[in-house]
XYZ file of C-alpha atoms in Angstrom:
409
model
C -26.408 -11.249 -5.905
C -24.155 -8.240 -5.223
C -24.200 -5.747 -8.079
C -20.816 -4.865 -9.546
C -19.829 -1.219 -9.582
C -16.842 -1.947 -11.831
C -16.701 -4.958 -14.142
C -13.372 -5.661 -15.858
C -13.407 -8.576 -18.300
C -10.359 -10.048 -20.055
C -8.457 -6.763 -20.379
C -5.181 -6.986 -22.301
C -2.886 -4.254 -23.555
C -0.100 -4.608 -26.089
C 2.251 -1.902 -27.336
C 4.169 -2.098 -30.608
C 7.864 -1.301 -30.170
C 9.660 -0.102 -33.307
C 13.400 0.118 -33.761
C 13.060 3.462 -35.566
C 10.490 5.819 -37.044
C 11.365 4.464 -40.491
C 10.279 0.973 -39.426
C 6.915 2.339 -38.353
C 6.488 4.111 -41.713
C 7.559 1.068 -43.730
C 5.090 -1.172 -41.905
C 2.285 1.311 -42.530
C 3.133 1.687 -46.249
C 3.758 -2.043 -46.764
C 1.108 -3.722 -44.598
C 1.617 -7.193 -46.091
C 5.406 -7.247 -45.711
C 7.234 -8.708 -42.720
C 6.531 -7.324 -39.283
C 8.895 -4.549 -38.270
C 7.940 -4.266 -34.610
C 8.147 -6.199 -31.379
C 5.117 -6.697 -29.148
C 5.210 -5.701 -25.491
C 2.268 -7.006 -23.514
C 1.739 -4.761 -20.492
C -1.484 -6.474 -19.395
C -2.762 -9.954 -20.142
C -6.299 -11.195 -19.544
C -7.182 -9.128 -16.445
C -10.658 -9.799 -15.029
C -11.966 -8.233 -11.832
C -15.386 -7.508 -10.332
C -15.632 -4.697 -7.761
C -18.884 -4.548 -5.805
C -20.737 -1.345 -5.014
C -19.204 0.332 -1.985
C -16.149 -1.963 -1.976
C -12.601 -0.621 -1.584
C -9.963 -2.509 -3.563
C -6.230 -1.854 -3.438
C -3.983 -2.625 -6.405
C -0.317 -3.267 -5.673
C 2.708 -4.528 -7.556
C 6.277 -3.711 -8.431
C 7.155 -0.946 -10.887
C 6.217 -2.087 -14.373
C 3.565 -4.538 -13.162
C 0.880 -2.720 -15.165
C -0.996 -0.914 -12.366
C -1.114 2.548 -13.939
C -1.907 1.157 -17.384
C -4.866 -0.728 -15.938
C -6.213 2.426 -14.291
C -5.769 4.410 -17.521
C -7.800 1.790 -19.369
C -10.482 1.828 -16.676
C -10.751 5.625 -16.838
C -10.742 5.635 -20.647
C -7.505 7.548 -21.220
C -5.995 4.460 -22.874
C -7.795 1.917 -25.033
C -7.273 -1.800 -24.370
C -6.059 -4.192 -27.042
C -8.745 -6.624 -25.900
C -11.433 -6.810 -23.221
C -14.110 -4.530 -21.806
C -14.724 -2.287 -18.791
C -18.202 -1.451 -17.496
C -19.204 1.102 -14.811
C -22.272 1.724 -12.706
C -22.343 5.344 -11.504
C -20.313 8.544 -11.697
C -16.516 8.286 -11.772
C -13.816 10.601 -10.436
C -10.157 9.781 -11.068
C -7.096 11.125 -9.263
C -4.290 10.013 -11.552
C -1.892 12.919 -12.021
C -3.106 15.808 -9.890
C -2.609 19.211 -11.455
C -1.961 17.825 -14.921
C -3.657 20.137 -17.418
C -3.577 23.259 -15.251
C -2.675 26.255 -17.398
C 0.261 28.080 -15.774
C -0.804 31.553 -16.929
C -4.387 31.290 -15.643
C -5.319 31.853 -12.027
C -6.136 29.013 -9.691
C -9.797 30.031 -9.817
C -9.805 29.929 -13.637
C -8.198 26.495 -13.566
C -10.790 25.257 -11.083
C -13.521 26.059 -13.601
C -11.618 24.482 -16.495
C -10.627 21.378 -14.556
C -14.100 20.990 -13.088
C -15.737 21.103 -16.506
C -13.284 18.482 -17.785
C -14.465 16.289 -14.900
C -18.036 16.706 -16.130
C -19.348 19.382 -13.760
C -21.337 22.387 -14.960
C -20.228 25.968 -14.363
C -23.132 26.370 -11.928
C -22.071 23.287 -9.923
C -18.471 24.511 -9.712
C -19.572 27.989 -8.607
C -21.774 26.470 -5.911
C -18.797 24.491 -4.544
C -16.116 27.176 -5.000
C -16.143 28.250 -1.360
C -15.785 24.624 -0.247
C -12.933 24.072 -2.733
C -11.044 27.126 -1.462
C -11.524 26.092 2.151
C -10.246 22.548 1.557
C -7.252 23.602 -0.561
C -6.142 26.175 2.044
C -4.062 28.267 -0.380
C -5.681 31.573 0.620
C -5.450 34.559 -1.731
C -3.201 32.540 -4.059
C -6.365 31.135 -5.645
C -6.501 34.370 -7.678
C -2.806 34.278 -8.622
C -1.380 32.587 -11.757
C -0.707 28.874 -11.262
C 2.902 29.370 -12.465
C 3.532 31.080 -9.104
C 2.360 27.978 -7.182
C 4.541 25.380 -5.570
C 3.864 21.774 -6.577
C 2.181 21.255 -3.222
C -0.244 24.134 -3.812
C -1.182 22.702 -7.214
C -1.842 19.296 -5.650
C -4.039 20.849 -2.945
C -6.167 22.722 -5.466
C -6.412 19.822 -7.915
C -7.457 17.394 -5.187
C -10.057 19.832 -3.855
C -11.587 20.129 -7.343
C -11.553 16.388 -8.044
C -13.295 15.601 -4.748
C -15.679 18.551 -4.429
C -18.588 16.083 -4.746
C -18.660 12.481 -3.559
C -18.511 10.248 -6.647
C -20.010 6.772 -6.950
C -16.576 5.491 -8.005
C -13.220 6.981 -6.993
C -9.966 5.905 -8.665
C -6.679 6.977 -7.084
C -3.194 6.316 -8.484
C -0.472 7.313 -5.987
C -1.923 10.828 -6.073
C -1.540 11.193 -2.316
C 2.186 10.412 -2.244
C 2.995 14.055 -3.029
C 2.394 17.188 -1.028
C 3.068 17.895 2.623
C 2.277 15.440 5.404
C -0.589 17.543 6.766
C -2.423 17.548 3.429
C -1.738 13.848 2.861
C -3.581 13.096 6.099
C -6.374 15.529 5.238
C -6.948 14.135 1.749
C -6.708 10.538 2.977
C -9.394 11.270 5.579
C -11.677 12.627 2.834
C -11.220 9.417 0.865
C -12.086 7.383 3.977
C -15.223 9.466 4.473
C -16.232 8.819 0.863
C -15.760 5.061 1.368
C -17.815 5.086 4.561
C -20.574 6.905 2.670
C -20.682 4.186 -0.019
C -18.172 5.231 -2.680
C -16.484 2.397 -4.555
C -12.698 2.815 -4.394
C -9.828 1.608 -6.564
C -6.539 2.586 -4.938
C -3.055 2.065 -6.365
C -0.412 2.623 -3.710
C 2.892 1.303 -2.395
C 1.794 2.385 1.090
C 0.896 -0.821 2.942
C -0.712 1.176 5.739
C -3.074 2.941 3.332
C -4.090 -0.293 1.600
C -4.701 -2.120 4.862
C -6.478 0.782 6.573
C -9.005 1.444 3.800
C -9.354 -1.542 1.502
C -11.588 -4.603 1.787
C -9.531 -6.562 -0.734
C -6.159 -6.253 -2.420
C -5.028 -7.325 -5.887
C -1.391 -8.119 -6.629
C -0.264 -7.541 -10.228
C 2.935 -9.074 -11.553
C 4.165 -8.699 -15.145
C 0.724 -7.649 -16.331
C -1.214 -10.500 -14.742
C -3.176 -10.947 -11.515
C -0.968 -12.997 -9.219
C -3.034 -12.908 -6.050
C -6.360 -11.583 -4.733
C -7.360 -11.662 -1.084
C -7.447 -9.914 2.265
C -5.142 -6.860 2.310
C -2.780 -8.229 4.965
C -2.437 -11.584 3.205
C -1.692 -9.965 -0.157
C 0.677 -7.351 1.310
C 2.598 -10.094 3.118
C 2.998 -11.976 -0.152
C 4.084 -8.798 -1.932
C 6.656 -8.110 0.774
C 8.016 -11.626 0.283
C 8.345 -10.893 -3.452
C 10.440 -7.811 -2.678
C 13.013 -10.125 -1.116
C 12.831 -12.444 -4.106
C 16.507 -12.610 -4.967
C 17.901 -15.751 -6.582
C 16.876 -19.005 -4.910
C 14.056 -17.526 -2.828
C 10.846 -19.527 -2.554
C 7.478 -18.277 -1.324
C 4.799 -20.437 0.261
C 1.593 -19.810 2.189
C 0.251 -21.819 5.120
C -2.996 -21.732 7.059
C -2.729 -20.878 10.752
C -4.683 -22.601 13.524
C -7.253 -19.787 13.590
C -7.825 -19.914 9.830
C -5.479 -17.077 8.869
C -2.998 -17.210 6.007
C 0.687 -16.684 6.726
C 3.426 -16.202 4.158
C 6.864 -17.777 4.519
C 9.696 -16.931 2.155
C 13.456 -17.266 1.944
C 16.429 -18.910 0.268
C 16.792 -21.553 2.996
C 20.325 -20.616 4.062
C 18.993 -20.263 7.619
C 15.769 -21.404 9.287
C 13.529 -20.024 12.015
C 13.255 -22.896 14.477
C 10.925 -21.365 17.088
C 9.319 -18.107 18.174
C 8.204 -17.592 21.780
C 6.638 -14.589 23.498
C 7.273 -14.811 27.237
C 5.522 -12.763 29.909
C 7.108 -11.351 33.065
C 6.999 -14.839 34.615
C 8.967 -16.247 31.692
C 5.938 -18.143 30.389
C 3.940 -18.130 27.181
C 0.368 -17.003 27.810
C -3.061 -16.745 26.199
C -3.016 -12.974 26.716
C -0.623 -10.270 27.881
C -1.184 -7.075 29.841
C -0.802 -3.502 28.657
C 2.636 -2.263 29.729
C 3.866 -5.741 30.678
C 7.565 -6.429 30.096
C 7.869 -9.310 27.645
C 10.682 -11.169 25.922
C 10.450 -12.407 22.362
C 12.778 -15.373 21.827
C 13.644 -16.264 18.253
C 15.795 -19.308 17.577
C 17.467 -19.624 14.214
C 19.668 -22.267 12.648
C 22.256 -21.783 9.912
C 22.063 -24.357 7.133
C 25.402 -23.284 5.633
C 28.363 -21.155 6.757
C 27.218 -17.526 6.937
C 29.260 -14.366 7.365
C 26.294 -12.416 8.645
C 22.999 -13.334 10.249
C 20.632 -10.640 11.463
C 17.234 -11.122 13.056
C 14.363 -8.682 12.650
C 10.915 -8.468 14.205
C 7.785 -6.486 13.338
C 4.657 -6.018 15.463
C 1.407 -5.535 13.523
C -2.136 -4.795 14.613
C -5.202 -6.810 13.537
C -5.362 -4.896 10.224
C -1.762 -5.764 9.432
C -0.567 -2.189 9.977
C 3.014 -2.005 11.219
C 3.281 -0.899 14.861
C 6.955 -1.362 15.621
C 9.920 -3.022 13.963
C 13.588 -3.469 14.720
C 16.459 -5.815 13.932
C 19.797 -6.734 15.443
C 21.728 -4.981 12.679
C 20.109 -1.613 13.396
C 20.922 -1.980 17.105
C 24.670 -2.093 16.377
C 25.032 -5.765 17.212
C 27.198 -6.092 14.121
C 27.517 -9.017 11.747
C 26.993 -12.359 13.521
C 28.971 -15.042 11.717
C 28.005 -18.687 12.126
C 28.826 -22.125 10.770
C 26.461 -24.703 9.292
C 24.171 -26.213 11.971
C 24.956 -23.402 14.425
C 21.894 -22.310 16.419
C 21.454 -18.744 17.618
C 18.912 -17.379 20.057
C 17.859 -13.739 19.642
C 16.150 -12.161 22.662
C 14.111 -8.965 22.238
C 12.907 -7.504 25.542
C 10.427 -4.620 25.578
C 7.308 -3.355 27.383
C 3.986 -3.915 25.643
C 3.088 -0.233 25.558
C 0.257 -0.873 23.137
C -3.519 -0.805 23.387
C -5.947 -3.660 23.883
C -6.510 -5.911 20.893
C -5.115 -8.667 18.724
C -1.582 -8.437 17.326
C 0.843 -10.508 15.280
C 4.616 -10.731 15.057
C 6.617 -11.095 11.844
C 10.108 -12.583 12.202
C 12.936 -12.624 9.666
C 16.474 -13.934 9.373
C 18.577 -12.095 6.823
C 21.923 -10.419 6.214
C 22.556 -6.719 6.710
C 19.915 -4.118 7.395
C 16.978 -5.551 5.403
C 15.791 -8.800 3.832
C 15.850 -7.320 0.316
C 19.345 -8.501 -0.630
C 19.585 -11.771 1.279
C 16.417 -13.196 2.767
C 17.253 -16.420 4.629
C 13.735 -16.882 6.003
C 10.838 -14.507 6.573
C 7.700 -15.578 8.414
C 4.546 -13.486 8.794
C 2.128 -14.318 11.637
C 4.948 -16.173 13.371
C 3.183 -15.433 16.658
C -0.329 -14.129 17.280
C -1.283 -12.750 20.678
C -3.858 -10.673 22.533
C -3.306 -7.683 24.806
C -5.773 -6.826 27.611
C -5.885 -3.946 30.066
C -6.487 -5.007 33.656
C -4.207 -2.695 35.620
C -3.839 0.593 33.732
C -6.179 3.573 33.642
C -8.579 3.483 30.704
C -7.233 4.867 27.417
C -7.936 4.461 23.717
C -5.663 3.960 20.728
C -2.791 1.730 19.642
C -0.132 3.193 21.924
C 0.044 3.212 25.730
C 1.878 6.352 26.834
C 2.132 6.587 30.648
C 0.932 10.133 31.251
C 1.036 12.510 34.206
C -1.764 15.076 34.249
C -1.676 18.290 36.272
C -4.551 20.727 36.455
C -3.688 24.261 37.501
C -6.353 26.744 38.467
C -5.497 30.184 37.057
């Protein structure tokens, strides 16, 4: 039996909301009188087991209870009910830089912050050179923190929090700030920790981060676990929820190869067929790197519509988005249609992508995105394989025809 690194059992959290400070005082002074508060349940009966070395992503809309759950796990907030149990050392990246004293130098704050994380002065001193090198703020480490930019504070705080690989790492959107270079650098450190056996809990709205690192994903909705599964499956469902305006339904279906695809929409238009045609105009078992293909999407209007747009998204085997476009963004304008009208959308492009398995998401909607009016959205509408039989060997997701010149100097 796999040992749990984090065991969360029946966690609930309720806040008391008072109309005024006087109501709070009256309830405290008169405990047996009528209740003077309203209850707001942020979490209800959350249970989750995370195995040692497993990476789990937690996603959900704003207000779903993600941050509250992490605060309870790390002990900064007490639950109304339920228990949390750990196996191993824990490092949490919740609000980087919070608690830094502005009048102390960066070096002073490293020692203070490190001790708050449970490290000894000797341990911090032994890792100081490593911390400075990772943060890359130079001589500013001996300047007051009030002279730092927010990005410099994030760099230093992250370097302190990750100076040693913890058994359990908890991250709450901490990497969404700072410059792009440092985001990549810090994300790579987290990946290295995971590969070395660290258990990870990651809260993020970044689908790419969840799908690149995590083994499972958990979808929270109104304080409850709505879905647990493979990252791509859960992210697809979450994306369908984002387009959940009035009348939208969400369903999941199993594909022929055992995958799970999510279909959502309000039914005002339907996707009738999706075909990927090779250069011969035929559907195939596999396609070649660089081959010119045509994706044909046929849609049918169920009612009169002022605007129908069609969008496509190519994803790799991890569900990471490779390329997306829709007819609206290509200045095709609003396509009006009557009930029972059928439209065929043709997307022609070269498959300048690497070898591997890919999927295509297709959507019919109005305007630029599906958020406001999602007629029908279908993940895994087409799954295909790309092979390389005619191009020079290369690695990666993108095929970039390259000329190489060598000049002897």
